[in-house]
Amino acid sequence: LQTPQKLLLLLTSCISALCFFFLSVNCCLGHSSKRIPLPRIKEYYIQHEGMCPINAIVLTTVTGKHICFDPDDKWVQRVMKHLQSRLKIQEASLSDRC
């Protein structure tokens, strides 16, 4: 292959790899204002801006649904504290059994 063809092939390969990578990452594109009852929330994780377009707190429901929220929302911060305290209670309960 000649140099221009090699460059075109390399560029096409790189673009395909980038598209595959970004399509395989699940990102929040917006924030929900809907509140979920605490007993229905199983866990959360933090989405950082960089790989995804926005910062978000992603709450996972007991049914496995992922819902994105604004990390600055006071309700979301209370939910995170509640889940952290729930986890500490579970850890303490497990250590009592050992």
Tab-separated table of C-alpha atoms in Angstrom:
chain	number	residue	atom	x	y	z
A	1	LEU	CA	0.000	0.000	0.000
A	2	GLN	CA	1.102	3.545	-0.659
A	3	THR	CA	1.478	6.101	2.134
A	4	PRO	CA	-1.861	7.947	1.598
A	5	GLN	CA	-3.720	4.629	1.593
A	6	LYS	CA	-1.916	3.518	4.758
A	7	LEU	CA	-2.839	6.775	6.482
A	8	LEU	CA	-6.461	6.437	5.427
A	9	LEU	CA	-6.575	2.853	6.689
A	10	LEU	CA	-4.993	3.873	10.002
A	11	LEU	CA	-7.394	6.799	10.409
A	12	THR	CA	-10.408	4.592	9.660
A	13	SER	CA	-9.240	2.005	12.201
A	14	CYS	CA	-8.738	4.650	14.897
A	15	ILE	CA	-12.149	6.208	14.309
A	16	SER	CA	-13.817	2.786	14.461
A	17	ALA	CA	-12.051	1.964	17.734
A	18	LEU	CA	-13.049	5.312	19.269
A	19	CYS	CA	-16.675	4.902	18.199
A	20	PHE	CA	-16.792	1.405	19.676
A	21	PHE	CA	-15.249	2.648	22.939
A	22	PHE	CA	-17.613	5.601	23.371
A	23	LEU	CA	-20.688	3.596	22.415
A	24	SER	CA	-19.806	0.940	24.987
A	25	VAL	CA	-19.675	3.505	27.833
A	26	ASN	CA	-23.048	4.222	29.446
A	27	CYS	CA	-23.222	7.923	30.240
A	28	CYS	CA	-25.855	10.140	31.771
A	29	LEU	CA	-26.794	12.858	29.329
A	30	GLY	CA	-29.117	14.704	31.704
A	31	HIS	CA	-30.417	14.780	35.271
A	32	SER	CA	-33.762	13.461	36.495
A	33	SER	CA	-35.884	15.495	38.893
A	34	LYS	CA	-37.966	12.446	39.856
A	35	ARG	CA	-37.476	11.285	43.449
A	36	ILE	CA	-37.275	7.604	44.262
A	37	PRO	CA	-38.471	6.186	47.602
A	38	LEU	CA	-35.420	5.253	49.714
A	39	PRO	CA	-36.398	1.568	50.104
A	40	ARG	CA	-36.342	1.260	46.285
A	41	ILE	CA	-32.718	2.460	46.020
A	42	LYS	CA	-30.075	-0.253	46.153
A	43	GLU	CA	-26.834	1.663	45.554
A	44	TYR	CA	-25.225	4.570	43.763
A	45	TYR	CA	-22.104	5.468	41.848
A	46	ILE	CA	-20.563	8.733	40.744
A	47	GLN	CA	-20.180	9.625	37.076
A	48	HIS	CA	-17.369	12.116	36.537
A	49	GLU	CA	-17.248	14.521	33.646
A	50	GLY	CA	-14.520	13.571	31.201
A	51	MET	CA	-15.481	10.251	29.672
A	52	CYS	CA	-19.093	11.408	29.881
A	53	PRO	CA	-20.517	14.877	29.162
A	54	ILE	CA	-21.774	15.688	32.695
A	55	ASN	CA	-21.164	14.945	36.365
A	56	ALA	CA	-23.943	12.857	37.863
A	57	ILE	CA	-24.921	10.614	40.733
A	58	VAL	CA	-26.396	7.426	39.307
A	59	LEU	CA	-28.863	5.716	41.628
A	60	THR	CA	-29.547	2.042	41.019
A	61	THR	CA	-32.980	0.759	41.999
A	62	VAL	CA	-33.678	-2.678	43.449
A	63	THR	CA	-34.949	-3.662	39.988
A	64	GLY	CA	-31.622	-2.664	38.376
A	65	LYS	CA	-32.747	0.573	36.759
A	66	HIS	CA	-30.117	3.364	36.636
A	67	ILE	CA	-31.337	6.952	37.059
A	68	CYS	CA	-29.085	10.023	36.819
A	69	PHE	CA	-29.261	12.922	39.273
A	70	ASP	CA	-27.551	16.267	39.828
A	71	PRO	CA	-24.753	15.826	42.412
A	72	ASP	CA	-25.519	19.295	43.840
A	73	ASP	CA	-29.160	18.415	44.611
A	74	LYS	CA	-29.686	18.362	48.398
A	75	TRP	CA	-32.061	15.383	48.170
A	76	VAL	CA	-29.437	13.370	46.279
A	77	GLN	CA	-26.803	14.232	48.898
A	78	ARG	CA	-29.145	13.016	51.666
A	79	VAL	CA	-29.766	9.775	49.745
A	80	MET	CA	-26.014	9.210	49.398
A	81	LYS	CA	-25.496	9.729	53.150
A	82	HIS	CA	-28.363	7.354	53.898
A	83	LEU	CA	-26.889	4.674	51.624
A	84	GLN	CA	-23.437	5.127	53.170
A	85	SER	CA	-24.851	4.705	56.678
A	86	ARG	CA	-26.844	1.651	55.528
A	87	LEU	CA	-23.602	0.131	54.196
A	88	LYS	CA	-21.791	0.808	57.486
A	89	ILE	CA	-24.592	-0.917	59.407
A	90	GLN	CA	-24.364	-3.942	57.070
A	91	GLU	CA	-20.568	-4.073	57.487
A	92	ALA	CA	-20.894	-3.886	61.288
A	93	SER	CA	-23.497	-6.651	61.224
A	94	LEU	CA	-21.195	-8.872	59.165
A	95	SER	CA	-18.202	-8.258	61.437
A	96	ASP	CA	-20.318	-9.184	64.492
A	97	ARG	CA	-21.000	-12.593	62.921
A	98	CYS	CA	-17.317	-13.452	62.397
